[in-house]
Amino acid sequence: MLARIPSNWIHRARQRADTLRQVGIDATPVVIGEEWATPETQALAQQEKVEWLVGGGLSQGFLRFRQLPPPEEPQDAPTEAEVSAEPLHEH
């Protein structure tokens, strides 16, 4: 069965992201499915600023999200090169 995205999914994604933002979480509303239930549903997603991955197509916001660089490592943690360069101590 194909996952067709109806308008209530758009509203739920928006509401969940808004709720998470109220408690300080940076949340992006997203819907994922095989096809839109109606052409109007895609327009609603754009109007409500809900990002999407539908049938292989991506919204611009979803694409930008996927291209974010990985988070930096904490500065106090040694790098892999530093760890492998440390001499081994024999007992």
XYZ file of C-alpha atoms in Angstrom:
91
model
C 0.000 0.000 0.000
C 1.376 3.400 -0.974
C 1.744 6.100 1.647
C -0.353 8.960 0.282
C 0.126 12.166 2.217
C -3.204 13.725 3.242
C -3.609 17.273 4.559
C -3.955 16.140 8.182
C -0.340 14.839 8.060
C 0.760 18.361 7.143
C -1.120 19.842 10.097
C 0.208 17.186 12.509
C 3.814 17.711 11.384
C 3.442 21.471 11.865
C 1.826 21.069 15.320
C 4.480 18.618 16.536
C 7.323 20.875 15.435
C 5.648 23.876 17.099
C 5.233 21.915 20.350
C 8.894 20.870 20.329
C 9.996 24.459 19.680
C 8.014 25.622 22.713
C 10.293 23.513 24.917
C 13.476 24.705 23.213
C 14.069 22.010 20.591
C 14.984 23.159 17.082
C 12.453 21.066 15.140
C 11.624 21.054 11.435
C 8.229 19.710 10.349
C 8.622 16.978 7.713
C 6.348 14.531 5.891
C 7.565 11.507 3.920
C 5.515 9.372 1.561
C 5.085 7.971 -1.927
C 2.658 10.561 -3.299
C 0.469 13.516 -2.394
C -3.192 12.734 -1.728
C -4.115 15.796 -3.823
C -2.197 18.589 -5.584
C -3.580 20.952 -2.948
C -1.797 18.964 -0.234
C 1.603 19.864 -1.666
C 0.568 23.527 -1.800
C -0.536 23.294 1.846
C 2.864 21.874 2.830
C 4.577 24.825 1.161
C 2.182 27.289 2.805
C 2.721 25.742 6.268
C 6.513 25.521 5.728
C 6.483 21.740 6.123
C 9.422 20.070 4.379
C 8.880 16.867 2.425
C 10.300 13.826 0.680
C 7.592 12.533 -1.629
C 8.021 9.978 -4.395
C 11.708 10.771 -4.782
C 11.133 14.542 -4.868
C 12.530 16.800 -2.139
C 11.530 20.207 -0.867
C 14.340 22.769 -0.871
C 14.337 22.846 2.931
C 14.637 19.055 3.148
C 17.548 19.181 0.716
C 19.298 21.921 2.749
C 18.772 19.901 5.942
C 20.389 16.834 4.368
C 23.434 18.899 3.328
C 24.307 20.228 6.781
C 27.894 19.500 7.824
C 28.393 16.978 10.619
C 28.670 18.459 14.120
C 32.175 19.254 15.334
C 33.859 16.985 17.851
C 34.356 18.388 21.366
C 37.697 20.185 21.692
C 38.809 18.283 24.805
C 38.566 14.863 23.166
C 41.791 13.652 21.508
C 41.635 13.016 17.800
C 42.133 9.531 16.395
C 45.615 10.559 15.172
C 46.599 11.788 18.645
C 45.425 8.571 20.266
C 47.312 6.346 17.802
C 50.494 8.469 18.167
C 50.704 7.973 21.946
C 53.423 5.492 22.971
C 52.322 2.228 24.499
C 53.490 1.697 28.070
C 54.704 -1.772 28.892
C 54.318 -3.060 32.438
